[in-house]
């Protein structure tokens, strides 16, 4: 499948997926959804890939849904927006959350609507200093989707989540970092390089162990303390069977740098 | 040697049966069902076998019946379908049967899960009865055991829409007894089986029978059966051993007598 609306490459264990409709601030249309889905499928199937880096081309990260792609003409039949959520956005955020490897998101510019929430389904979010997050849904009568209503209160607390979702104001990258919505703000010019450096570094780490950490932390929102303790026990059991664990211990004992294979 | 089953004995008293027909997501062809029925009968005759774990692959427990086979049968063919007998033998297995389910358990696969006494499921398992999408209905208990397992509204929704449910929904509804990480489902099922294998075999057998009675008789009949079974066990050596071991604060050694 040749990609029109995304750039996609795999190099040194890092899959780089960049949204590429810069003239439309990388907003999603059906074609772009299909291409992202295909790229994520390749990420899942390629055993070489140990990190995914998601970013956008041009001045914006992603403006969410391309509204001209689902234009509502006056008097037209009531659209079923649930269908496009079920078909595209939910599978996308589930795929990012379930991917058994770290997913880095480099938010290079404005992130609005679903585009503001897709980063929240990733594991480590870096943002350019000039980037911003806008829960734009309320301005056109809609509800934050792509997991926004679930992620926001958990990340920034209910009071701020409601203000963000109901006012739809622009949240600067710096404030997003202060509030705990994202991990780190980076100078605009350095964002791509820093994100790539982080991705390359993570691609040398025990990927399977990192995937289990991701599973445990993602599950912690839903679990009771005792359930989480049991989950930790089970995941540690799995981690303890990995080659990387053996390598990590051997390297520690021999006082040398470990060479992790990701399994 | 069976063609579609892998047979192992990973724990004392426990047999592990793995459905292995990867080219068809473990679709339950007649030969596979016949092999499974025969293996369970052999496990039932073997006094050393105390419990059986049944599983499939990570991707599919069993994704349904063999559609090609089914298409070849006309009305008379289906009337004389040998699979009915195989299903009866599987469902009639007298020892504990524990299913470890990962991936798809659809159609006949879901019906096979419901023949098990205990169901351990990996969190990404899916359960469903999609027969309606082919213009047919479940034919091996999918309308009967499912209703008893999950209640009428969910059973109706599953059978009439053909849409599958998640492992979590299945657990909430009562189709699944325990959820695990997918990689640990078989391991956990074997633990449960090993635990059962250490109990008094006659008590286990009568307990299973009594519990199954609850599903298909009225309460008074069920209670009468339970009391008879309870009384029967009073004549066994294992009962004396169990009570004595408890009083002496030591593990019991059961002989099945």
Short mmCIF file of C-alpha atoms in Angstrom, two decimals:
data_model
loop_
_atom_site.label_atom_id
_atom_site.label_comp_id
_atom_site.label_asym_id
_atom_site.label_seq_id
_atom_site.Cartn_x
_atom_site.Cartn_y
_atom_site.Cartn_z
CA UNK A 1 0.00 0.00 0.00
CA UNK A 2 1.52 3.31 -1.08
CA UNK A 3 0.83 6.08 1.42
CA UNK A 4 -0.55 9.45 0.33
CA UNK A 5 -1.48 11.08 3.63
CA UNK A 6 1.17 9.73 5.97
CA UNK A 7 4.94 9.22 5.93
CA UNK A 8 6.03 5.87 7.28
CA UNK A 9 9.43 4.31 7.72
CA UNK A 10 11.12 1.69 9.86
CA UNK A 11 14.77 2.10 10.78
CA UNK A 12 16.94 0.70 13.58
CA UNK A 13 13.94 -0.62 15.47
CA UNK A 14 12.09 2.69 15.30
CA UNK A 15 8.88 3.01 13.31
CA UNK A 16 8.27 6.64 12.39
CA UNK A 17 4.70 7.52 11.47
CA UNK A 18 4.10 11.12 10.49
CA UNK A 19 0.67 12.50 9.61
CA UNK A 20 1.09 14.23 6.29
CA UNK A 21 -1.75 16.49 5.21
CA UNK A 22 -0.03 19.70 6.29
CA UNK A 23 -2.38 21.97 4.32
CA UNK A 24 -5.31 20.61 6.38
CA UNK A 25 -3.32 20.60 9.65
CA UNK A 26 -3.15 16.81 9.28
CA UNK A 27 -6.85 16.37 9.95
CA UNK A 28 -8.17 12.86 9.48
CA UNK A 29 -10.17 11.77 6.49
CA UNK A 30 -11.12 8.20 5.70
CA UNK A 31 -8.07 7.63 3.52
CA UNK A 32 -5.68 8.81 6.21
CA UNK A 33 -7.38 6.56 8.76
CA UNK A 34 -6.90 3.58 6.46
CA UNK A 35 -3.26 4.41 5.92
CA UNK A 36 -2.56 4.82 9.64
CA UNK A 37 -4.31 1.52 10.27
CA UNK A 38 -2.16 -0.21 7.65
CA UNK A 39 1.02 1.32 9.09
CA UNK A 40 0.10 0.16 12.61
CA UNK A 41 -0.54 -3.30 11.24
CA UNK A 42 2.98 -3.34 9.81
CA UNK A 43 4.35 -2.13 13.16
CA UNK A 44 2.60 -5.01 14.92
CA UNK A 45 3.77 -7.61 12.41
CA UNK A 46 7.42 -6.54 12.10
CA UNK A 47 9.45 -8.16 14.89
CA UNK A 48 12.24 -5.63 14.27
CA UNK A 49 10.12 -2.71 15.48
CA UNK A 50 10.64 -1.86 19.16
CA UNK A 51 9.36 1.72 19.35
CA UNK A 52 6.72 3.74 17.51
CA UNK A 53 7.15 7.48 17.10
CA UNK A 54 4.04 9.36 16.03
CA UNK A 55 4.25 12.96 14.82
CA UNK A 56 2.92 15.36 12.20
CA UNK A 57 4.28 17.25 9.19
CA UNK A 58 4.06 21.02 8.87
CA UNK A 59 2.92 23.48 11.51
CA UNK A 60 0.16 21.41 13.09
CA UNK A 61 0.13 17.97 14.73
CA UNK A 62 -3.46 17.00 13.95
CA UNK A 63 -6.68 18.97 13.79
CA UNK A 64 -8.83 15.91 14.44
CA UNK A 65 -11.61 15.01 12.06
CA UNK A 66 -11.65 16.70 8.64
CA UNK A 67 -15.14 18.16 8.89
CA UNK A 68 -15.49 18.46 5.14
CA UNK A 69 -15.16 14.68 5.03
CA UNK A 70 -18.41 14.27 6.97
CA UNK A 71 -20.18 17.49 6.06
CA UNK A 72 -23.69 17.82 7.46
CA UNK A 73 -25.88 19.59 4.94
CA UNK A 74 -28.97 21.35 6.32
CA UNK A 75 -31.96 19.04 6.02
CA UNK A 76 -29.78 16.01 5.36
CA UNK A 77 -30.32 12.76 7.21
CA UNK A 78 -28.99 12.70 10.78
CA UNK A 79 -25.45 11.35 10.57
CA UNK A 80 -24.31 8.46 12.73
CA UNK A 81 -21.03 9.80 14.09
CA UNK A 82 -20.84 6.69 16.27
CA UNK A 83 -20.11 4.72 13.12
CA UNK A 84 -16.95 6.62 12.30
CA UNK A 85 -15.85 6.46 15.95
CA UNK A 86 -16.42 2.72 16.00
CA UNK A 87 -14.80 2.18 12.61
CA UNK A 88 -11.78 4.49 12.92
CA UNK A 89 -11.05 6.43 16.10
CA UNK A 90 -11.69 3.72 18.67
CA UNK A 91 -9.63 1.10 16.84
CA UNK A 92 -6.85 3.68 16.45
CA UNK A 93 -6.57 4.64 20.12
CA UNK A 94 -6.99 1.01 21.18
CA UNK A 95 -4.20 0.00 18.81
CA UNK A 96 -1.85 2.66 20.21
CA UNK A 97 -2.68 1.70 23.79
CA UNK A 98 -2.34 -2.02 23.14
CA UNK A 99 0.81 -1.91 21.03
CA UNK A 100 3.36 -4.03 22.92
CA UNK A 101 6.12 -1.41 22.80
CA UNK A 102 6.61 2.19 23.86
CA UNK A 103 4.71 4.69 21.71
CA UNK A 104 6.17 8.19 21.67
CA UNK A 105 4.12 11.08 20.41
CA UNK A 106 5.90 14.27 19.31
CA UNK A 107 3.23 16.95 19.17
CA UNK A 108 4.76 19.43 16.74
CA UNK A 109 1.96 21.98 16.65
CA UNK A 110 -1.72 22.47 17.29
CA UNK A 111 -3.51 19.32 18.45
CA UNK A 112 -7.26 19.79 18.29
CA UNK A 113 -10.31 17.57 18.66
CA UNK A 114 -9.41 13.90 18.25
CA UNK A 115 -5.94 15.22 17.44
CA UNK A 116 -5.65 16.39 21.06
CA UNK A 117 -6.69 13.02 22.43
CA UNK A 118 -4.73 10.65 20.21
CA UNK A 119 -1.47 11.72 21.94
CA UNK A 120 -3.06 10.82 25.27
CA UNK A 121 -3.36 7.22 24.08
CA UNK A 122 0.41 7.16 23.55
CA UNK A 123 2.93 6.42 26.28
CA UNK A 124 5.39 9.31 26.25
CA UNK A 125 4.24 12.65 24.89
CA UNK A 126 6.69 15.39 23.97
CA UNK A 127 5.38 18.69 22.64
CA UNK A 128 6.95 21.64 20.85
CA UNK A 129 6.91 24.80 22.96
CA UNK A 130 4.55 26.43 20.45
CA UNK A 131 2.19 23.45 20.35
CA UNK A 132 -1.22 23.57 21.97
CA UNK A 133 -4.08 21.26 22.89
CA UNK A 134 -7.69 22.16 22.17
CA UNK A 135 -10.69 20.04 23.11
CA UNK A 136 -12.61 21.66 20.26
CA UNK A 137 -15.58 19.27 20.34
CA UNK A 138 -17.79 21.45 22.57
CA UNK A 139 -17.69 24.26 20.03
CA UNK A 140 -19.61 22.25 17.45
CA UNK A 141 -21.95 20.48 19.85
CA UNK A 142 -19.95 17.29 20.23
CA UNK A 143 -18.32 15.28 23.02
CA UNK A 144 -14.55 14.66 23.36
CA UNK A 145 -13.89 11.30 21.72
CA UNK A 146 -10.92 9.03 21.08
CA UNK A 147 -10.72 8.37 24.81
CA UNK A 148 -10.63 12.03 25.83
CA UNK A 149 -13.32 11.85 28.49
CA UNK A 150 -11.52 8.87 30.02
CA UNK A 151 -7.98 10.22 29.85
CA UNK A 152 -8.52 13.86 30.81
CA UNK A 153 -9.84 13.45 34.37
CA UNK A 154 -7.21 10.81 35.07
CA UNK A 155 -4.38 13.00 33.83
CA UNK A 156 -5.37 16.48 35.01
CA UNK A 157 -8.17 15.90 37.54
CA UNK A 158 -11.90 16.36 37.07
CA UNK A 159 -12.00 20.13 37.63
CA UNK A 160 -9.51 20.87 34.87
CA UNK A 161 -10.90 18.11 32.64
CA UNK A 162 -14.36 19.66 32.71
CA UNK A 163 -13.02 23.14 32.00
CA UNK A 164 -10.95 21.88 29.09
CA UNK A 165 -13.83 19.86 27.65
CA UNK A 166 -16.60 22.43 28.15
CA UNK A 167 -14.72 25.63 27.32
CA UNK A 168 -12.61 24.24 24.49
CA UNK A 169 -9.88 26.78 25.26
CA UNK A 170 -6.40 26.48 23.87
CA UNK A 171 -4.03 24.84 26.39
CA UNK A 172 -0.40 25.75 25.79
CA UNK A 173 2.20 23.00 25.72
CA UNK A 174 3.89 24.46 28.81
CA UNK A 175 0.68 24.43 30.79
CA UNK A 176 -0.06 20.93 29.52
CA UNK A 177 3.27 19.85 30.97
CA UNK A 178 2.61 21.64 34.28
CA UNK A 179 -0.78 19.99 34.52
CA UNK A 180 0.59 16.53 33.84
CA UNK A 181 -1.24 16.09 30.54
CA UNK A 182 2.02 15.44 28.72
CA UNK A 183 5.53 14.43 29.71
CA UNK A 184 7.75 17.19 28.39
CA UNK A 185 7.99 20.45 26.45
CA UNK A 186 10.87 20.82 24.01
CA UNK A 187 12.02 23.80 21.94
CA UNK A 188 10.36 23.75 18.54
CA UNK A 189 13.57 23.34 16.57
CA UNK A 190 14.76 20.46 18.75
CA UNK A 191 11.53 18.45 18.94
CA UNK A 192 12.06 16.04 16.05
CA UNK A 193 15.68 15.31 17.03
CA UNK A 194 14.93 14.84 20.71
CA UNK A 195 11.98 12.59 19.99
CA UNK A 196 14.05 10.50 17.59
CA UNK A 197 16.92 10.28 20.09
CA UNK A 198 14.51 9.09 22.76
CA UNK A 199 12.99 6.57 20.34
CA UNK A 200 16.39 5.21 19.30
CA UNK A 201 17.45 4.90 22.92
CA UNK A 202 14.24 3.07 23.87
CA UNK A 203 14.71 0.76 20.88
CA UNK A 204 17.78 -0.69 22.64
CA UNK A 205 15.87 -1.42 25.85
CA UNK A 206 14.04 -4.62 26.96
CA UNK A 207 11.00 -4.11 24.75
CA UNK A 208 9.01 -7.02 26.14
CA UNK A 209 9.55 -5.78 29.68
CA UNK A 210 8.53 -2.27 28.63
CA UNK A 211 5.41 -3.70 27.01
CA UNK A 212 4.53 -5.44 30.28
CA UNK A 213 5.11 -2.18 32.20
CA UNK A 214 2.74 -0.48 29.77
CA UNK A 215 0.13 -3.18 30.30
CA UNK A 216 0.41 -2.90 34.08
CA UNK A 217 0.18 0.89 34.16
CA UNK A 218 -2.70 0.99 31.68
CA UNK A 219 -4.58 -1.53 33.79
CA UNK A 220 -3.96 0.38 37.02
CA UNK A 221 -6.74 2.86 36.29
CA UNK A 222 -9.32 0.09 36.32
CA UNK A 223 -7.99 -2.25 38.98
CA UNK A 224 -8.36 -2.36 42.71
CA UNK A 225 -5.12 -2.47 44.65
CA UNK A 226 -5.31 -6.23 45.19
CA UNK A 227 -6.12 -6.87 41.54
CA UNK A 228 -3.14 -4.78 40.56
CA UNK A 229 -0.88 -6.70 42.94
CA UNK A 230 -2.03 -9.92 41.29
CA UNK A 231 -1.44 -8.44 37.86
CA UNK A 232 2.07 -7.40 38.86
CA UNK A 233 2.70 -10.93 40.06
CA UNK A 234 1.53 -12.42 36.76
CA UNK A 235 3.37 -9.95 34.56
CA UNK A 236 6.55 -10.36 36.60
CA UNK A 237 6.22 -14.09 36.07
CA UNK A 238 6.16 -13.46 32.33
CA UNK A 239 8.98 -10.90 32.49
CA UNK A 240 11.11 -13.35 34.44
CA UNK A 241 10.95 -15.80 31.54
CA UNK A 242 12.34 -13.30 29.04
CA UNK A 243 15.79 -13.47 27.54
CA UNK A 244 16.31 -9.79 28.30
CA UNK A 245 15.85 -10.42 32.02
CA UNK A 246 18.56 -13.06 31.90
CA UNK A 247 20.78 -10.72 29.92
CA UNK A 248 20.07 -7.84 32.30
CA UNK A 249 21.04 -9.86 35.37
CA UNK A 250 24.10 -11.37 33.66
CA UNK A 251 25.28 -7.93 32.55
CA UNK A 252 24.74 -6.52 36.03
CA UNK A 253 26.75 -9.33 37.60
CA UNK A 254 29.54 -9.00 35.04
CA UNK A 255 29.50 -5.20 35.37
CA UNK A 256 29.06 -4.72 31.64
CA UNK A 257 26.45 -3.00 29.48
CA UNK A 258 23.52 -5.30 28.65
CA UNK A 259 22.68 -6.09 25.01
CA UNK A 260 18.90 -6.42 25.01
CA UNK A 261 17.10 -8.11 22.15
CA UNK A 262 13.60 -7.04 23.03
CA UNK A 263 12.26 -10.49 23.89
CA UNK B 1 -2.70 -40.96 17.21
CA UNK B 2 -5.23 -38.16 16.94
CA UNK B 3 -4.72 -35.80 14.03
CA UNK B 4 -6.23 -32.64 15.48
CA UNK B 5 -5.34 -32.95 19.18
CA UNK B 6 -2.11 -32.59 21.11
CA UNK B 7 -2.19 -34.69 24.29
CA UNK B 8 -0.07 -33.94 27.34
CA UNK B 9 0.00 -34.82 31.03
CA UNK B 10 1.68 -31.78 32.59
CA UNK B 11 0.54 -32.35 36.19
CA UNK B 12 -0.21 -35.38 38.34
CA UNK B 13 -3.70 -36.55 37.52
CA UNK B 14 -4.25 -33.88 34.85
CA UNK B 15 -4.55 -34.31 31.11
CA UNK B 16 -4.13 -31.35 28.80
CA UNK B 17 -5.88 -31.53 25.43
CA UNK B 18 -4.92 -28.86 22.91
CA UNK B 19 -7.03 -28.44 19.79
CA UNK B 20 -4.64 -28.11 16.91
CA UNK B 21 -6.07 -27.33 13.53
CA UNK B 22 -4.31 -24.01 12.92
CA UNK B 23 -5.17 -23.79 9.23
CA UNK B 24 -8.84 -23.45 10.18
CA UNK B 25 -8.67 -21.56 13.53
CA UNK B 26 -9.53 -24.89 15.19
CA UNK B 27 -12.88 -25.17 13.42
CA UNK B 28 -14.62 -28.23 14.82
CA UNK B 29 -14.76 -30.70 11.94
CA UNK B 30 -16.39 -34.08 12.55
CA UNK B 31 -13.07 -35.85 12.87
CA UNK B 32 -11.83 -33.40 15.51
CA UNK B 33 -15.03 -33.83 17.53
CA UNK B 34 -14.74 -37.61 17.26
CA UNK B 35 -11.14 -37.49 18.47
CA UNK B 36 -12.07 -35.22 21.36
CA UNK B 37 -14.96 -37.47 22.41
CA UNK B 38 -12.70 -40.52 22.27
CA UNK B 39 -9.96 -38.84 24.28
CA UNK B 40 -12.42 -37.75 26.97
CA UNK B 41 -13.79 -41.28 27.16
CA UNK B 42 -10.28 -42.58 27.61
CA UNK B 43 -9.66 -39.98 30.35
CA UNK B 44 -12.89 -41.04 32.03
CA UNK B 45 -11.86 -44.71 32.09
CA UNK B 46 -8.38 -43.90 33.42
CA UNK B 47 -8.46 -43.84 37.25
CA UNK B 48 -5.19 -41.85 37.29
CA UNK B 49 -6.85 -38.95 35.44
CA UNK B 50 -8.68 -36.63 37.85
CA UNK B 51 -9.30 -33.57 35.67
CA UNK B 52 -8.90 -32.47 32.06
CA UNK B 53 -7.89 -29.08 30.67
CA UNK B 54 -9.03 -28.27 27.16
CA UNK B 55 -7.51 -25.42 25.19
CA UNK B 56 -6.83 -24.13 21.69
CA UNK B 57 -4.28 -21.64 20.41
CA UNK B 58 -3.54 -18.04 21.40
CA UNK B 59 -5.53 -16.88 18.41
CA UNK B 60 -8.49 -19.21 18.62
CA UNK B 61 -9.97 -21.67 21.07
CA UNK B 62 -12.25 -22.80 18.25
CA UNK B 63 -13.72 -20.45 15.67
CA UNK B 64 -16.81 -22.51 14.88
CA UNK B 65 -17.97 -25.58 13.02
CA UNK B 66 -16.48 -26.65 9.71
CA UNK B 67 -18.67 -24.68 7.31
CA UNK B 68 -17.61 -26.62 4.23
CA UNK B 69 -18.61 -29.90 5.84
CA UNK B 70 -21.91 -28.42 6.93
CA UNK B 71 -22.69 -27.11 3.45
CA UNK B 72 -22.41 -30.64 2.06
CA UNK B 73 -25.14 -32.04 4.32
CA UNK B 74 -28.78 -31.90 3.20
CA UNK B 75 -31.75 -32.38 5.51
CA UNK B 76 -31.33 -36.15 5.70
CA UNK B 77 -27.58 -35.73 6.10
CA UNK B 78 -28.08 -33.45 9.07
CA UNK B 79 -30.69 -35.79 10.56
CA UNK B 80 -28.05 -38.53 10.55
CA UNK B 81 -25.21 -36.20 11.55
CA UNK B 82 -22.65 -38.18 13.56
CA UNK B 83 -21.58 -35.02 15.36
CA UNK B 84 -24.68 -35.13 17.56
CA UNK B 85 -23.34 -38.30 19.18
CA UNK B 86 -19.86 -36.81 19.59
CA UNK B 87 -21.29 -33.74 21.30
CA UNK B 88 -23.28 -35.93 23.69
CA UNK B 89 -20.17 -37.87 24.63
CA UNK B 90 -18.22 -34.64 25.20
CA UNK B 91 -20.97 -33.02 27.28
CA UNK B 92 -21.43 -36.24 29.28
CA UNK B 93 -17.81 -36.39 30.48
CA UNK B 94 -18.07 -37.25 34.17
CA UNK B 95 -14.81 -35.72 35.43
CA UNK B 96 -14.05 -32.01 35.77
CA UNK B 97 -13.41 -30.36 32.40
CA UNK B 98 -11.68 -26.99 32.49
CA UNK B 99 -11.52 -24.82 29.38
CA UNK B 100 -8.63 -22.39 28.95
CA UNK B 101 -9.87 -19.97 26.30
CA UNK B 102 -7.83 -17.53 24.26
CA UNK B 103 -8.93 -15.71 21.13
CA UNK B 104 -12.11 -16.75 19.34
CA UNK B 105 -14.65 -19.10 20.86
CA UNK B 106 -17.38 -18.77 18.29
CA UNK B 107 -20.30 -20.97 17.26
CA UNK B 108 -19.37 -24.56 18.00
CA UNK B 109 -16.31 -23.20 19.82
CA UNK B 110 -18.54 -21.27 22.24
CA UNK B 111 -20.75 -24.34 22.60
CA UNK B 112 -17.68 -26.42 23.42
CA UNK B 113 -16.68 -23.87 26.09
CA UNK B 114 -20.12 -24.33 27.62
CA UNK B 115 -19.58 -28.09 27.85
CA UNK B 116 -16.72 -27.33 30.22
CA UNK B 117 -17.32 -27.07 33.97
CA UNK B 118 -14.88 -24.25 34.62
CA UNK B 119 -13.81 -21.59 32.15
CA UNK B 120 -10.57 -19.61 32.46
CA UNK B 121 -10.26 -16.97 29.75
CA UNK B 122 -7.46 -14.75 28.53
CA UNK B 123 -8.49 -11.11 28.54
CA UNK B 124 -8.62 -10.91 24.75
CA UNK B 125 -10.94 -13.90 24.30
CA UNK B 126 -14.18 -13.41 22.35
CA UNK B 127 -17.36 -15.44 22.75
CA UNK B 128 -20.20 -15.55 20.27
CA UNK B 129 -22.82 -17.50 18.37
CA UNK B 130 -22.60 -16.13 14.81
CA UNK B 131 -24.67 -18.94 13.23
CA UNK B 132 -27.54 -16.52 12.49
CA UNK B 133 -25.29 -14.76 9.96
CA UNK B 134 -25.33 -17.95 7.90
CA UNK B 135 -29.09 -18.38 8.06
CA UNK B 136 -28.84 -21.16 10.62
CA UNK B 137 -28.95 -21.38 14.43
CA UNK B 138 -26.63 -22.91 17.02
CA UNK B 139 -27.00 -26.68 16.95
CA UNK B 140 -24.96 -27.97 19.89
CA UNK B 141 -26.38 -26.25 22.94
CA UNK B 142 -25.80 -22.63 21.92
CA UNK B 143 -29.41 -21.67 22.50
CA UNK B 144 -29.86 -23.75 25.64
CA UNK B 145 -26.65 -23.65 27.67
CA UNK B 146 -26.01 -20.02 26.72
CA UNK B 147 -29.36 -18.89 28.14
CA UNK B 148 -28.67 -20.77 31.35
CA UNK B 149 -25.15 -19.30 31.52
CA UNK B 150 -25.76 -15.63 30.76
CA UNK B 151 -29.51 -15.09 31.13
CA UNK B 152 -32.15 -14.41 28.49
CA UNK B 153 -31.49 -10.84 27.30
CA UNK B 154 -27.79 -11.32 26.59
CA UNK B 155 -28.32 -14.82 25.15
CA UNK B 156 -31.00 -13.43 22.81
CA UNK B 157 -28.78 -10.55 21.76
CA UNK B 158 -25.84 -12.85 21.05
CA UNK B 159 -27.83 -15.49 19.18
CA UNK B 160 -30.04 -13.09 17.21
CA UNK B 161 -27.34 -10.58 16.20
CA UNK B 162 -24.41 -12.98 16.00
CA UNK B 163 -22.18 -10.34 17.59
CA UNK B 164 -19.48 -11.61 19.93
CA UNK B 165 -18.85 -10.42 23.49
CA UNK B 166 -15.52 -9.73 25.20
CA UNK B 167 -13.92 -11.89 27.85
CA UNK B 168 -14.78 -9.26 30.46
CA UNK B 169 -18.46 -9.21 29.44
CA UNK B 170 -18.44 -13.00 29.45
CA UNK B 171 -17.08 -13.03 32.98
CA UNK B 172 -19.61 -10.48 34.19
CA UNK B 173 -22.40 -12.52 32.61
CA UNK B 174 -21.23 -15.78 34.19
CA UNK B 175 -19.91 -17.59 31.12
CA UNK B 176 -16.32 -17.33 32.37
CA UNK B 177 -15.16 -18.02 35.92
CA UNK B 178 -11.81 -16.25 35.86
CA UNK B 179 -9.88 -13.86 33.63
CA UNK B 180 -6.12 -14.00 33.24
CA UNK B 181 -3.42 -12.47 31.12
CA UNK B 182 -3.68 -14.35 27.80
CA UNK B 183 -0.25 -15.96 28.20
CA UNK B 184 -1.24 -17.41 31.57
CA UNK B 185 -4.67 -18.88 30.81
CA UNK B 186 -3.46 -22.44 30.27
CA UNK B 187 -1.10 -22.25 33.24
CA UNK B 188 -3.92 -21.06 35.50
CA UNK B 189 -6.30 -23.72 34.18
CA UNK B 190 -3.67 -26.36 34.94
CA UNK B 191 -3.32 -24.99 38.48
CA UNK B 192 -7.07 -25.25 38.99
CA UNK B 193 -7.07 -28.75 37.52
CA UNK B 194 -4.15 -29.79 39.74
CA UNK B 195 -5.98 -28.45 42.77
CA UNK B 196 -9.06 -30.50 41.87
CA UNK B 197 -6.89 -33.54 41.16
CA UNK B 198 -5.78 -33.52 44.80
CA UNK B 199 -9.36 -33.77 46.13
CA UNK B 200 -11.30 -36.96 46.80
CA UNK B 201 -12.28 -38.23 43.31
CA UNK B 202 -15.68 -39.61 44.31
CA UNK B 203 -16.63 -36.37 46.03
CA UNK B 204 -15.51 -34.41 42.98
CA UNK B 205 -17.56 -36.60 40.68
CA UNK B 206 -20.73 -36.39 42.77
CA UNK B 207 -20.26 -32.65 43.31
CA UNK B 208 -20.07 -32.10 39.56
CA UNK B 209 -23.14 -34.23 39.01
CA UNK B 210 -25.06 -32.39 41.73
CA UNK B 211 -24.14 -28.98 40.33
CA UNK B 212 -25.21 -29.99 36.84
CA UNK B 213 -28.54 -31.17 38.28
CA UNK B 214 -29.16 -27.62 39.47
CA UNK B 215 -29.21 -26.51 35.85
CA UNK B 216 -31.75 -28.99 34.58
CA UNK B 217 -34.18 -29.95 37.34
CA UNK B 218 -36.43 -28.19 39.80
CA UNK B 219 -35.02 -27.23 43.20
CA UNK B 220 -36.75 -30.03 45.16
CA UNK B 221 -35.37 -32.72 42.82
CA UNK B 222 -31.95 -31.12 42.89
CA UNK B 223 -31.92 -30.96 46.68
CA UNK B 224 -33.00 -34.60 46.87
CA UNK B 225 -30.16 -35.59 44.53
CA UNK B 226 -27.68 -33.55 46.56
CA UNK B 227 -28.77 -35.26 49.78
CA UNK B 228 -28.48 -38.73 48.20
CA UNK B 229 -25.00 -37.91 46.88
CA UNK B 230 -24.03 -36.50 50.28
CA UNK B 231 -25.24 -39.69 51.93
CA UNK B 232 -23.43 -41.92 49.43
CA UNK B 233 -20.13 -40.29 50.28
CA UNK B 234 -20.60 -41.21 53.94
CA UNK B 235 -19.76 -44.77 52.91
CA UNK B 236 -16.39 -43.91 51.40
CA UNK B 237 -12.92 -44.32 52.88
CA UNK B 238 -11.88 -40.95 51.46
CA UNK B 239 -14.50 -39.19 53.58
CA UNK B 240 -13.03 -40.66 56.76
CA UNK B 241 -9.54 -39.77 55.58
CA UNK B 242 -10.57 -36.19 54.71
CA UNK B 243 -12.15 -35.52 58.07
CA UNK B 244 -9.35 -37.20 60.00
CA UNK B 245 -6.65 -35.29 58.11
CA UNK B 246 -8.48 -32.03 58.88
CA UNK B 247 -8.61 -32.88 62.58
CA UNK B 248 -4.97 -33.92 62.60
CA UNK B 249 -3.98 -30.78 60.66
CA UNK B 250 -2.23 -32.69 57.88
CA UNK B 251 -2.82 -33.04 54.12
CA UNK B 252 -5.28 -35.77 53.17
CA UNK B 253 -4.27 -38.70 50.97
CA UNK B 254 -7.22 -39.74 48.86
CA UNK B 255 -7.44 -43.07 47.11
CA UNK B 256 -10.72 -42.73 45.29
CA UNK B 257 -12.39 -45.31 47.49
#
